[in-house]
C-alpha cells in the first residue's frame, strides 16, 4: 500500500525566511510525485509534477526536488501570500488520477 | 479553456436525509472524473472515479454512491446521511491520453451533517 508522509505538520515563517517542506513516500514503483497548494475553503491547485530522482522544477519562490525516497518543496524568501496548505501525492495503480495524498503542511508566513 | 463547477458550495443536512452533489466540466470531452473527500484533520481520500458514462468504480466501502449520467457530469449521492459523512467533497477531472497527467480540482462542497 502506498504511503505518503509530510513534515512538519505546520510551519510558521517570517517574511523572507527561507525553509523547506518534506514529503517522504513508500510506493511500489514511483510513477510521479505531485505537489499541490490549497487555500482555506478551496480546492487544491496544481504546482508541480516530478517523475524521476534528481528532477527539479521551479515556480516563482518555490522549487521542488525529488530523490528516491522523498521530495522537498523549497520556499525562498516567502511572502505572506505564500501562506497555504501544501500537499504532496503519488499516483497509484495505472491511473494518474488515483492519488494517495499526504496530510499536508500548513505554512503561515508572517509579515 | 476547461473549467470545473461544483454545487452547492455549502450544505447543512440532518442525519438520515438524502444528498446530491453535482459536478460538471466544460471545455473538454470524455474526461476521467473523480470524487475525493477531505475530512477534518485528514488528507484527501479518493471515493469514486469514472472513465466514461455509467462506468463508476468505488475505492472505499461507504454510505455514498456516484453516477455519471452524461459525459461531463458527475454526481455524488446518498440515500441517508450519517454524521461521519461530514467533510469537504472535491470533484476533479483529468484529460485522457494527453500525457499531461494533471488532476484538476473544483472548488469543493462543504457538507455538515447534524
JSON list of C-alpha atoms in Angstrom, two decimals:
[
{"chain": "A", "resi": 1, "resn": "UNK", "atom": "CA", "xyz": [0.00, 0.00, 0.00]},
{"chain": "A", "resi": 2, "resn": "UNK", "atom": "CA", "xyz": [1.32, 3.42, -0.99]},
{"chain": "A", "resi": 3, "resn": "UNK", "atom": "CA", "xyz": [2.13, 5.78, 1.87]},
{"chain": "A", "resi": 4, "resn": "UNK", "atom": "CA", "xyz": [2.91, 9.49, 1.87]},
{"chain": "A", "resi": 5, "resn": "UNK", "atom": "CA", "xyz": [4.08, 11.36, 4.95]},
{"chain": "A", "resi": 6, "resn": "UNK", "atom": "CA", "xyz": [4.59, 15.11, 5.11]},
{"chain": "A", "resi": 7, "resn": "UNK", "atom": "CA", "xyz": [6.54, 17.09, 7.68]},
{"chain": "A", "resi": 8, "resn": "UNK", "atom": "CA", "xyz": [6.27, 19.33, 9.51]},
{"chain": "A", "resi": 9, "resn": "UNK", "atom": "CA", "xyz": [2.51, 19.43, 10.06]},
{"chain": "A", "resi": 10, "resn": "UNK", "atom": "CA", "xyz": [2.71, 23.20, 10.44]},
{"chain": "A", "resi": 11, "resn": "UNK", "atom": "CA", "xyz": [5.42, 25.75, 9.73]},
{"chain": "A", "resi": 12, "resn": "UNK", "atom": "CA", "xyz": [5.47, 29.40, 10.73]},
{"chain": "A", "resi": 13, "resn": "UNK", "atom": "CA", "xyz": [7.97, 31.68, 8.99]},
{"chain": "A", "resi": 14, "resn": "UNK", "atom": "CA", "xyz": [8.76, 35.33, 8.93]},
{"chain": "A", "resi": 15, "resn": "UNK", "atom": "CA", "xyz": [8.56, 37.03, 5.57]},
{"chain": "A", "resi": 16, "resn": "UNK", "atom": "CA", "xyz": [11.86, 36.43, 3.79]},
{"chain": "A", "resi": 17, "resn": "UNK", "atom": "CA", "xyz": [12.82, 33.44, 5.93]},
{"chain": "A", "resi": 18, "resn": "UNK", "atom": "CA", "xyz": [13.55, 30.55, 3.55]},
{"chain": "A", "resi": 19, "resn": "UNK", "atom": "CA", "xyz": [12.72, 26.95, 4.50]},
{"chain": "A", "resi": 20, "resn": "UNK", "atom": "CA", "xyz": [11.78, 23.53, 3.15]},
{"chain": "A", "resi": 21, "resn": "UNK", "atom": "CA", "xyz": [8.83, 21.17, 3.40]},
{"chain": "A", "resi": 22, "resn": "UNK", "atom": "CA", "xyz": [9.36, 17.41, 3.30]},
{"chain": "A", "resi": 23, "resn": "UNK", "atom": "CA", "xyz": [7.35, 14.66, 1.64]},
{"chain": "A", "resi": 24, "resn": "UNK", "atom": "CA", "xyz": [8.53, 11.07, 2.14]},
{"chain": "A", "resi": 25, "resn": "UNK", "atom": "CA", "xyz": [6.88, 8.25, 0.26]},
{"chain": "A", "resi": 26, "resn": "UNK", "atom": "CA", "xyz": [6.70, 4.47, 0.06]},
{"chain": "A", "resi": 27, "resn": "UNK", "atom": "CA", "xyz": [5.44, 3.16, -3.24]},
{"chain": "A", "resi": 28, "resn": "UNK", "atom": "CA", "xyz": [5.92, 0.06, -5.34]},
{"chain": "A", "resi": 29, "resn": "UNK", "atom": "CA", "xyz": [7.46, 1.78, -8.34]},
{"chain": "A", "resi": 30, "resn": "UNK", "atom": "CA", "xyz": [7.30, 5.58, -8.42]},
{"chain": "A", "resi": 31, "resn": "UNK", "atom": "CA", "xyz": [5.38, 6.90, -11.43]},
{"chain": "A", "resi": 32, "resn": "UNK", "atom": "CA", "xyz": [5.47, 10.51, -10.38]},
{"chain": "A", "resi": 33, "resn": "UNK", "atom": "CA", "xyz": [5.05, 12.83, -7.42]},
{"chain": "A", "resi": 34, "resn": "UNK", "atom": "CA", "xyz": [2.70, 15.79, -7.36]},
{"chain": "A", "resi": 35, "resn": "UNK", "atom": "CA", "xyz": [2.70, 18.99, -5.31]},
{"chain": "A", "resi": 36, "resn": "UNK", "atom": "CA", "xyz": [-0.47, 21.00, -4.77]},
{"chain": "A", "resi": 37, "resn": "UNK", "atom": "CA", "xyz": [-1.28, 24.21, -2.93]},
{"chain": "A", "resi": 38, "resn": "UNK", "atom": "CA", "xyz": [-4.61, 24.50, -1.08]},
{"chain": "A", "resi": 39, "resn": "UNK", "atom": "CA", "xyz": [-6.01, 27.75, 0.27]},
{"chain": "A", "resi": 40, "resn": "UNK", "atom": "CA", "xyz": [-8.62, 27.56, 3.09]},
{"chain": "A", "resi": 41, "resn": "UNK", "atom": "CA", "xyz": [-12.03, 26.51, 1.83]},
{"chain": "A", "resi": 42, "resn": "UNK", "atom": "CA", "xyz": [-10.82, 25.93, -1.74]},
{"chain": "A", "resi": 43, "resn": "UNK", "atom": "CA", "xyz": [-9.79, 23.00, -3.90]},
{"chain": "A", "resi": 44, "resn": "UNK", "atom": "CA", "xyz": [-6.12, 22.08, -4.33]},
{"chain": "A", "resi": 45, "resn": "UNK", "atom": "CA", "xyz": [-4.23, 23.92, -7.06]},
{"chain": "A", "resi": 46, "resn": "UNK", "atom": "CA", "xyz": [-1.59, 22.03, -9.04]},
{"chain": "A", "resi": 47, "resn": "UNK", "atom": "CA", "xyz": [2.01, 23.19, -8.64]},
{"chain": "A", "resi": 48, "resn": "UNK", "atom": "CA", "xyz": [4.47, 20.56, -9.93]},
{"chain": "A", "resi": 49, "resn": "UNK", "atom": "CA", "xyz": [4.93, 17.03, -11.17]},
{"chain": "A", "resi": 50, "resn": "UNK", "atom": "CA", "xyz": [8.26, 15.28, -10.69]},
{"chain": "A", "resi": 51, "resn": "UNK", "atom": "CA", "xyz": [8.88, 11.97, -12.45]},
{"chain": "A", "resi": 52, "resn": "UNK", "atom": "CA", "xyz": [12.39, 10.82, -11.60]},
{"chain": "A", "resi": 53, "resn": "UNK", "atom": "CA", "xyz": [15.04, 11.16, -8.90]},
{"chain": "A", "resi": 54, "resn": "UNK", "atom": "CA", "xyz": [17.20, 14.21, -9.43]},
{"chain": "A", "resi": 55, "resn": "UNK", "atom": "CA", "xyz": [14.48, 16.17, -11.19]},
{"chain": "A", "resi": 56, "resn": "UNK", "atom": "CA", "xyz": [13.85, 19.76, -10.10]},
{"chain": "A", "resi": 57, "resn": "UNK", "atom": "CA", "xyz": [11.12, 22.24, -11.01]},
{"chain": "A", "resi": 58, "resn": "UNK", "atom": "CA", "xyz": [10.70, 25.89, -10.10]},
{"chain": "A", "resi": 59, "resn": "UNK", "atom": "CA", "xyz": [7.87, 28.37, -9.99]},
{"chain": "A", "resi": 60, "resn": "UNK", "atom": "CA", "xyz": [8.43, 31.83, -8.59]},
{"chain": "A", "resi": 61, "resn": "UNK", "atom": "CA", "xyz": [9.65, 31.35, -4.99]},
{"chain": "A", "resi": 62, "resn": "UNK", "atom": "CA", "xyz": [9.03, 27.59, -4.99]},
{"chain": "A", "resi": 63, "resn": "UNK", "atom": "CA", "xyz": [11.37, 24.81, -6.05]},
{"chain": "A", "resi": 64, "resn": "UNK", "atom": "CA", "xyz": [10.51, 21.12, -5.86]},
{"chain": "A", "resi": 65, "resn": "UNK", "atom": "CA", "xyz": [13.13, 18.38, -5.82]},
{"chain": "A", "resi": 66, "resn": "UNK", "atom": "CA", "xyz": [12.87, 14.59, -5.84]},
{"chain": "A", "resi": 67, "resn": "UNK", "atom": "CA", "xyz": [15.04, 11.76, -4.52]},
{"chain": "A", "resi": 68, "resn": "UNK", "atom": "CA", "xyz": [14.33, 8.04, -4.46]},
{"chain": "A", "resi": 69, "resn": "UNK", "atom": "CA", "xyz": [12.68, 8.30, -1.03]},
{"chain": "A", "resi": 70, "resn": "UNK", "atom": "CA", "xyz": [11.44, 11.86, -0.62]},
{"chain": "A", "resi": 71, "resn": "UNK", "atom": "CA", "xyz": [10.63, 15.19, -2.15]},
{"chain": "A", "resi": 72, "resn": "UNK", "atom": "CA", "xyz": [11.31, 18.67, -0.87]},
{"chain": "A", "resi": 73, "resn": "UNK", "atom": "CA", "xyz": [9.46, 21.88, -1.54]},
{"chain": "A", "resi": 74, "resn": "UNK", "atom": "CA", "xyz": [11.89, 24.73, -1.01]},
{"chain": "A", "resi": 75, "resn": "UNK", "atom": "CA", "xyz": [10.45, 28.18, -0.38]},
{"chain": "A", "resi": 76, "resn": "UNK", "atom": "CA", "xyz": [12.86, 31.05, -0.92]},
{"chain": "A", "resi": 77, "resn": "UNK", "atom": "CA", "xyz": [12.17, 34.44, 0.65]},
{"chain": "A", "resi": 78, "resn": "UNK", "atom": "CA", "xyz": [8.49, 33.67, 1.25]},
{"chain": "A", "resi": 79, "resn": "UNK", "atom": "CA", "xyz": [5.78, 36.31, 1.29]},
{"chain": "A", "resi": 80, "resn": "UNK", "atom": "CA", "xyz": [2.51, 36.32, 3.28]},
{"chain": "A", "resi": 81, "resn": "UNK", "atom": "CA", "xyz": [0.63, 35.32, 0.11]},
{"chain": "A", "resi": 82, "resn": "UNK", "atom": "CA", "xyz": [2.54, 32.01, 0.14]},
{"chain": "A", "resi": 83, "resn": "UNK", "atom": "CA", "xyz": [0.57, 31.04, 3.25]},
{"chain": "A", "resi": 84, "resn": "UNK", "atom": "CA", "xyz": [-1.44, 27.89, 2.43]},
{"chain": "A", "resi": 85, "resn": "UNK", "atom": "CA", "xyz": [-1.51, 24.15, 2.94]},
{"chain": "A", "resi": 86, "resn": "UNK", "atom": "CA", "xyz": [0.92, 22.32, 0.69]},
{"chain": "A", "resi": 87, "resn": "UNK", "atom": "CA", "xyz": [0.02, 18.77, -0.30]},
{"chain": "A", "resi": 88, "resn": "UNK", "atom": "CA", "xyz": [2.08, 16.09, -1.97]},
{"chain": "A", "resi": 89, "resn": "UNK", "atom": "CA", "xyz": [0.67, 12.98, -3.61]},
{"chain": "A", "resi": 90, "resn": "UNK", "atom": "CA", "xyz": [1.68, 9.89, -5.56]},
{"chain": "A", "resi": 91, "resn": "UNK", "atom": "CA", "xyz": [-0.38, 8.04, -8.18]},
{"chain": "A", "resi": 92, "resn": "UNK", "atom": "CA", "xyz": [-1.49, 4.50, -7.54]},
{"chain": "A", "resi": 93, "resn": "UNK", "atom": "CA", "xyz": [-2.11, 1.70, -9.96]},
{"chain": "A", "resi": 94, "resn": "UNK", "atom": "CA", "xyz": [-2.32, 2.64, -13.62]},
{"chain": "A", "resi": 95, "resn": "UNK", "atom": "CA", "xyz": [-4.20, 5.91, -13.21]},
{"chain": "A", "resi": 96, "resn": "UNK", "atom": "CA", "xyz": [-2.58, 9.27, -12.53]},
{"chain": "A", "resi": 97, "resn": "UNK", "atom": "CA", "xyz": [-5.90, 10.45, -11.17]},
{"chain": "A", "resi": 98, "resn": "UNK", "atom": "CA", "xyz": [-5.95, 7.94, -8.32]},
{"chain": "A", "resi": 99, "resn": "UNK", "atom": "CA", "xyz": [-3.70, 9.83, -5.94]},
{"chain": "A", "resi": 100, "resn": "UNK", "atom": "CA", "xyz": [-2.59, 8.99, -2.42]},
{"chain": "A", "resi": 101, "resn": "UNK", "atom": "CA", "xyz": [-2.13, 12.27, -0.57]},
{"chain": "A", "resi": 102, "resn": "UNK", "atom": "CA", "xyz": [-0.10, 13.20, 2.46]},
{"chain": "A", "resi": 103, "resn": "UNK", "atom": "CA", "xyz": [-1.71, 15.06, 5.35]},
{"chain": "A", "resi": 104, "resn": "UNK", "atom": "CA", "xyz": [-0.25, 18.36, 4.18]},
{"chain": "A", "resi": 105, "resn": "UNK", "atom": "CA", "xyz": [1.93, 21.06, 5.71]},
{"chain": "A", "resi": 106, "resn": "UNK", "atom": "CA", "xyz": [0.18, 24.24, 6.84]},
{"chain": "A", "resi": 107, "resn": "UNK", "atom": "CA", "xyz": [2.51, 27.13, 6.02]},
{"chain": "A", "resi": 108, "resn": "UNK", "atom": "CA", "xyz": [1.99, 30.54, 7.64]},
{"chain": "A", "resi": 109, "resn": "UNK", "atom": "CA", "xyz": [4.20, 33.44, 6.61]},
{"chain": "A", "resi": 110, "resn": "UNK", "atom": "CA", "xyz": [4.08, 36.48, 8.88]},
{"chain": "A", "resi": 111, "resn": "UNK", "atom": "CA", "xyz": [4.86, 39.97, 7.53]},
{"chain": "B", "resi": 1, "resn": "UNK", "atom": "CA", "xyz": [-10.17, 26.58, -21.69]},
{"chain": "B", "resi": 2, "resn": "UNK", "atom": "CA", "xyz": [-11.50, 23.97, -19.33]},
{"chain": "B", "resi": 3, "resn": "UNK", "atom": "CA", "xyz": [-13.46, 24.74, -16.18]},
{"chain": "B", "resi": 4, "resn": "UNK", "atom": "CA", "xyz": [-14.96, 22.58, -13.46]},
{"chain": "B", "resi": 5, "resn": "UNK", "atom": "CA", "xyz": [-18.02, 23.55, -11.46]},
{"chain": "B", "resi": 6, "resn": "UNK", "atom": "CA", "xyz": [-19.31, 22.10, -8.20]},
{"chain": "B", "resi": 7, "resn": "UNK", "atom": "CA", "xyz": [-22.52, 22.86, -6.35]},
{"chain": "B", "resi": 8, "resn": "UNK", "atom": "CA", "xyz": [-23.74, 23.52, -3.82]},
{"chain": "B", "resi": 9, "resn": "UNK", "atom": "CA", "xyz": [-20.69, 25.13, -2.22]},
{"chain": "B", "resi": 10, "resn": "UNK", "atom": "CA", "xyz": [-22.04, 24.65, 1.29]},
{"chain": "B", "resi": 11, "resn": "UNK", "atom": "CA", "xyz": [-24.66, 22.27, 2.62]},
{"chain": "B", "resi": 12, "resn": "UNK", "atom": "CA", "xyz": [-26.01, 21.55, 6.10]},
{"chain": "B", "resi": 13, "resn": "UNK", "atom": "CA", "xyz": [-28.14, 18.42, 6.31]},
{"chain": "B", "resi": 14, "resn": "UNK", "atom": "CA", "xyz": [-29.73, 16.40, 9.13]},
{"chain": "B", "resi": 15, "resn": "UNK", "atom": "CA", "xyz": [-28.77, 12.80, 9.76]},
{"chain": "B", "resi": 16, "resn": "UNK", "atom": "CA", "xyz": [-30.85, 10.44, 7.64]},
{"chain": "B", "resi": 17, "resn": "UNK", "atom": "CA", "xyz": [-31.57, 12.97, 4.87]},
{"chain": "B", "resi": 18, "resn": "UNK", "atom": "CA", "xyz": [-30.57, 12.40, 1.22]},
{"chain": "B", "resi": 19, "resn": "UNK", "atom": "CA", "xyz": [-27.65, 14.05, -0.54]},
{"chain": "B", "resi": 20, "resn": "UNK", "atom": "CA", "xyz": [-26.86, 15.12, -4.06]},
{"chain": "B", "resi": 21, "resn": "UNK", "atom": "CA", "xyz": [-23.67, 16.95, -5.02]},
{"chain": "B", "resi": 22, "resn": "UNK", "atom": "CA", "xyz": [-23.12, 17.83, -8.65]},
{"chain": "B", "resi": 23, "resn": "UNK", "atom": "CA", "xyz": [-20.03, 18.43, -10.72]},
{"chain": "B", "resi": 24, "resn": "UNK", "atom": "CA", "xyz": [-19.70, 19.45, -14.36]},
{"chain": "B", "resi": 25, "resn": "UNK", "atom": "CA", "xyz": [-16.68, 20.00, -16.56]},
{"chain": "B", "resi": 26, "resn": "UNK", "atom": "CA", "xyz": [-16.69, 22.37, -19.52]},
{"chain": "B", "resi": 27, "resn": "UNK", "atom": "CA", "xyz": [-14.33, 22.69, -22.46]},
{"chain": "B", "resi": 28, "resn": "UNK", "atom": "CA", "xyz": [-13.30, 19.06, -22.83]},
{"chain": "B", "resi": 29, "resn": "UNK", "atom": "CA", "xyz": [-14.80, 15.73, -23.79]},
{"chain": "B", "resi": 30, "resn": "UNK", "atom": "CA", "xyz": [-14.58, 12.25, -22.28]},
{"chain": "B", "resi": 31, "resn": "UNK", "atom": "CA", "xyz": [-12.60, 13.30, -19.21]},
{"chain": "B", "resi": 32, "resn": "UNK", "atom": "CA", "xyz": [-11.80, 10.96, -16.34]},
{"chain": "B", "resi": 33, "resn": "UNK", "atom": "CA", "xyz": [-13.79, 12.20, -13.32]},
{"chain": "B", "resi": 34, "resn": "UNK", "atom": "CA", "xyz": [-13.13, 11.75, -9.61]},
{"chain": "B", "resi": 35, "resn": "UNK", "atom": "CA", "xyz": [-14.72, 12.38, -6.22]},
{"chain": "B", "resi": 36, "resn": "UNK", "atom": "CA", "xyz": [-12.41, 12.95, -3.27]},
{"chain": "B", "resi": 37, "resn": "UNK", "atom": "CA", "xyz": [-13.29, 13.69, 0.36]},
{"chain": "B", "resi": 38, "resn": "UNK", "atom": "CA", "xyz": [-11.24, 15.71, 2.81]},
{"chain": "B", "resi": 39, "resn": "UNK", "atom": "CA", "xyz": [-12.36, 15.08, 6.37]},
{"chain": "B", "resi": 40, "resn": "UNK", "atom": "CA", "xyz": [-11.26, 17.34, 9.22]},
{"chain": "B", "resi": 41, "resn": "UNK", "atom": "CA", "xyz": [-7.66, 16.60, 10.15]},
{"chain": "B", "resi": 42, "resn": "UNK", "atom": "CA", "xyz": [-7.26, 14.03, 7.42]},
{"chain": "B", "resi": 43, "resn": "UNK", "atom": "CA", "xyz": [-5.82, 14.01, 3.94]},
{"chain": "B", "resi": 44, "resn": "UNK", "atom": "CA", "xyz": [-7.75, 13.72, 0.70]},
{"chain": "B", "resi": 45, "resn": "UNK", "atom": "CA", "xyz": [-9.24, 10.30, 0.11]},
{"chain": "B", "resi": 46, "resn": "UNK", "atom": "CA", "xyz": [-10.41, 9.03, -3.27]},
{"chain": "B", "resi": 47, "resn": "UNK", "atom": "CA", "xyz": [-14.04, 7.88, -3.15]},
{"chain": "B", "resi": 48, "resn": "UNK", "atom": "CA", "xyz": [-15.05, 7.22, -6.77]},
{"chain": "B", "resi": 49, "resn": "UNK", "atom": "CA", "xyz": [-13.67, 7.56, -10.24]},
{"chain": "B", "resi": 50, "resn": "UNK", "atom": "CA", "xyz": [-15.18, 7.25, -13.70]},
{"chain": "B", "resi": 51, "resn": "UNK", "atom": "CA", "xyz": [-13.65, 6.67, -17.12]},
{"chain": "B", "resi": 52, "resn": "UNK", "atom": "CA", "xyz": [-16.93, 7.08, -19.01]},
{"chain": "B", "resi": 53, "resn": "UNK", "atom": "CA", "xyz": [-20.71, 7.34, -18.86]},
{"chain": "B", "resi": 54, "resn": "UNK", "atom": "CA", "xyz": [-22.14, 4.79, -16.42]},
{"chain": "B", "resi": 55, "resn": "UNK", "atom": "CA", "xyz": [-18.62, 3.49, -15.71]},
{"chain": "B", "resi": 56, "resn": "UNK", "atom": "CA", "xyz": [-18.04, 4.08, -11.99]},
{"chain": "B", "resi": 57, "resn": "UNK", "atom": "CA", "xyz": [-15.50, 2.49, -9.67]},
{"chain": "B", "resi": 58, "resn": "UNK", "atom": "CA", "xyz": [-15.68, 2.76, -5.89]},
{"chain": "B", "resi": 59, "resn": "UNK", "atom": "CA", "xyz": [-12.46, 2.94, -3.92]},
{"chain": "B", "resi": 60, "resn": "UNK", "atom": "CA", "xyz": [-13.79, 2.58, -0.38]},
{"chain": "B", "resi": 61, "resn": "UNK", "atom": "CA", "xyz": [-16.92, 0.99, 1.09]},
{"chain": "B", "resi": 62, "resn": "UNK", "atom": "CA", "xyz": [-19.24, 3.70, 2.34]},
{"chain": "B", "resi": 63, "resn": "UNK", "atom": "CA", "xyz": [-22.67, 5.21, 2.56]},
{"chain": "B", "resi": 64, "resn": "UNK", "atom": "CA", "xyz": [-22.27, 7.11, -0.70]},
{"chain": "B", "resi": 65, "resn": "UNK", "atom": "CA", "xyz": [-22.77, 6.36, -4.39]},
{"chain": "B", "resi": 66, "resn": "UNK", "atom": "CA", "xyz": [-21.79, 8.10, -7.61]},
{"chain": "B", "resi": 67, "resn": "UNK", "atom": "CA", "xyz": [-23.33, 8.36, -11.05]},
{"chain": "B", "resi": 68, "resn": "UNK", "atom": "CA", "xyz": [-22.29, 9.78, -14.41]},
{"chain": "B", "resi": 69, "resn": "UNK", "atom": "CA", "xyz": [-25.43, 10.34, -16.48]},
{"chain": "B", "resi": 70, "resn": "UNK", "atom": "CA", "xyz": [-23.64, 12.50, -19.07]},
{"chain": "B", "resi": 71, "resn": "UNK", "atom": "CA", "xyz": [-20.08, 12.69, -20.36]},
{"chain": "B", "resi": 72, "resn": "UNK", "atom": "CA", "xyz": [-19.16, 15.77, -18.34]},
{"chain": "B", "resi": 73, "resn": "UNK", "atom": "CA", "xyz": [-21.44, 15.38, -15.33]},
{"chain": "B", "resi": 74, "resn": "UNK", "atom": "CA", "xyz": [-20.58, 13.53, -12.14]},
{"chain": "B", "resi": 75, "resn": "UNK", "atom": "CA", "xyz": [-22.99, 13.24, -9.20]},
{"chain": "B", "resi": 76, "resn": "UNK", "atom": "CA", "xyz": [-22.33, 12.12, -5.62]},
{"chain": "B", "resi": 77, "resn": "UNK", "atom": "CA", "xyz": [-25.36, 10.86, -3.73]},
{"chain": "B", "resi": 78, "resn": "UNK", "atom": "CA", "xyz": [-26.57, 9.31, -0.53]},
{"chain": "B", "resi": 79, "resn": "UNK", "atom": "CA", "xyz": [-30.00, 7.99, 0.45]},
{"chain": "B", "resi": 80, "resn": "UNK", "atom": "CA", "xyz": [-29.45, 8.54, 4.20]},
{"chain": "B", "resi": 81, "resn": "UNK", "atom": "CA", "xyz": [-26.62, 10.68, 5.53]},
{"chain": "B", "resi": 82, "resn": "UNK", "atom": "CA", "xyz": [-24.53, 9.71, 8.55]},
{"chain": "B", "resi": 83, "resn": "UNK", "atom": "CA", "xyz": [-22.65, 12.05, 10.87]},
{"chain": "B", "resi": 84, "resn": "UNK", "atom": "CA", "xyz": [-19.42, 10.57, 9.51]},
{"chain": "B", "resi": 85, "resn": "UNK", "atom": "CA", "xyz": [-20.30, 11.80, 6.01]},
{"chain": "B", "resi": 86, "resn": "UNK", "atom": "CA", "xyz": [-19.42, 15.36, 7.02]},
{"chain": "B", "resi": 87, "resn": "UNK", "atom": "CA", "xyz": [-16.45, 16.74, 5.13]},
{"chain": "B", "resi": 88, "resn": "UNK", "atom": "CA", "xyz": [-15.18, 18.72, 2.18]},
{"chain": "B", "resi": 89, "resn": "UNK", "atom": "CA", "xyz": [-16.03, 16.98, -1.10]},
{"chain": "B", "resi": 90, "resn": "UNK", "atom": "CA", "xyz": [-13.90, 17.67, -4.13]},
{"chain": "B", "resi": 91, "resn": "UNK", "atom": "CA", "xyz": [-14.63, 16.79, -7.72]},
{"chain": "B", "resi": 92, "resn": "UNK", "atom": "CA", "xyz": [-11.67, 16.54, -10.09]},
{"chain": "B", "resi": 93, "resn": "UNK", "atom": "CA", "xyz": [-11.01, 15.79, -13.74]},
{"chain": "B", "resi": 94, "resn": "UNK", "atom": "CA", "xyz": [-8.14, 14.63, -15.90]},
{"chain": "B", "resi": 95, "resn": "UNK", "atom": "CA", "xyz": [-7.76, 14.67, -19.66]},
{"chain": "B", "resi": 96, "resn": "UNK", "atom": "CA", "xyz": [-7.24, 11.18, -21.07]},
{"chain": "B", "resi": 97, "resn": "UNK", "atom": "CA", "xyz": [-4.24, 10.37, -23.24]},
{"chain": "B", "resi": 98, "resn": "UNK", "atom": "CA", "xyz": [-2.65, 13.81, -23.33]},
{"chain": "B", "resi": 99, "resn": "UNK", "atom": "CA", "xyz": [0.38, 12.83, -21.31]},
{"chain": "B", "resi": 100, "resn": "UNK", "atom": "CA", "xyz": [-0.14, 15.83, -19.05]},
{"chain": "B", "resi": 101, "resn": "UNK", "atom": "CA", "xyz": [-1.27, 13.64, -16.14]},
{"chain": "B", "resi": 102, "resn": "UNK", "atom": "CA", "xyz": [-2.56, 16.56, -14.10]},
{"chain": "B", "resi": 103, "resn": "UNK", "atom": "CA", "xyz": [-5.59, 16.19, -11.87]},
{"chain": "B", "resi": 104, "resn": "UNK", "atom": "CA", "xyz": [-7.56, 19.46, -11.71]},
{"chain": "B", "resi": 105, "resn": "UNK", "atom": "CA", "xyz": [-9.88, 20.06, -8.75]},
{"chain": "B", "resi": 106, "resn": "UNK", "atom": "CA", "xyz": [-13.07, 22.00, -8.38]},
{"chain": "B", "resi": 107, "resn": "UNK", "atom": "CA", "xyz": [-13.73, 24.50, -5.60]},
{"chain": "B", "resi": 108, "resn": "UNK", "atom": "CA", "xyz": [-15.33, 21.89, -3.35]},
{"chain": "B", "resi": 109, "resn": "UNK", "atom": "CA", "xyz": [-18.60, 21.37, -1.49]},
{"chain": "B", "resi": 110, "resn": "UNK", "atom": "CA", "xyz": [-18.61, 21.66, 2.30]},
{"chain": "B", "resi": 111, "resn": "UNK", "atom": "CA", "xyz": [-21.09, 19.19, 3.85]},
{"chain": "B", "resi": 112, "resn": "UNK", "atom": "CA", "xyz": [-22.05, 19.33, 7.50]},
{"chain": "B", "resi": 113, "resn": "UNK", "atom": "CA", "xyz": [-24.30, 16.58, 8.81]},
{"chain": "B", "resi": 114, "resn": "UNK", "atom": "CA", "xyz": [-26.04, 17.39, 12.10]}
]
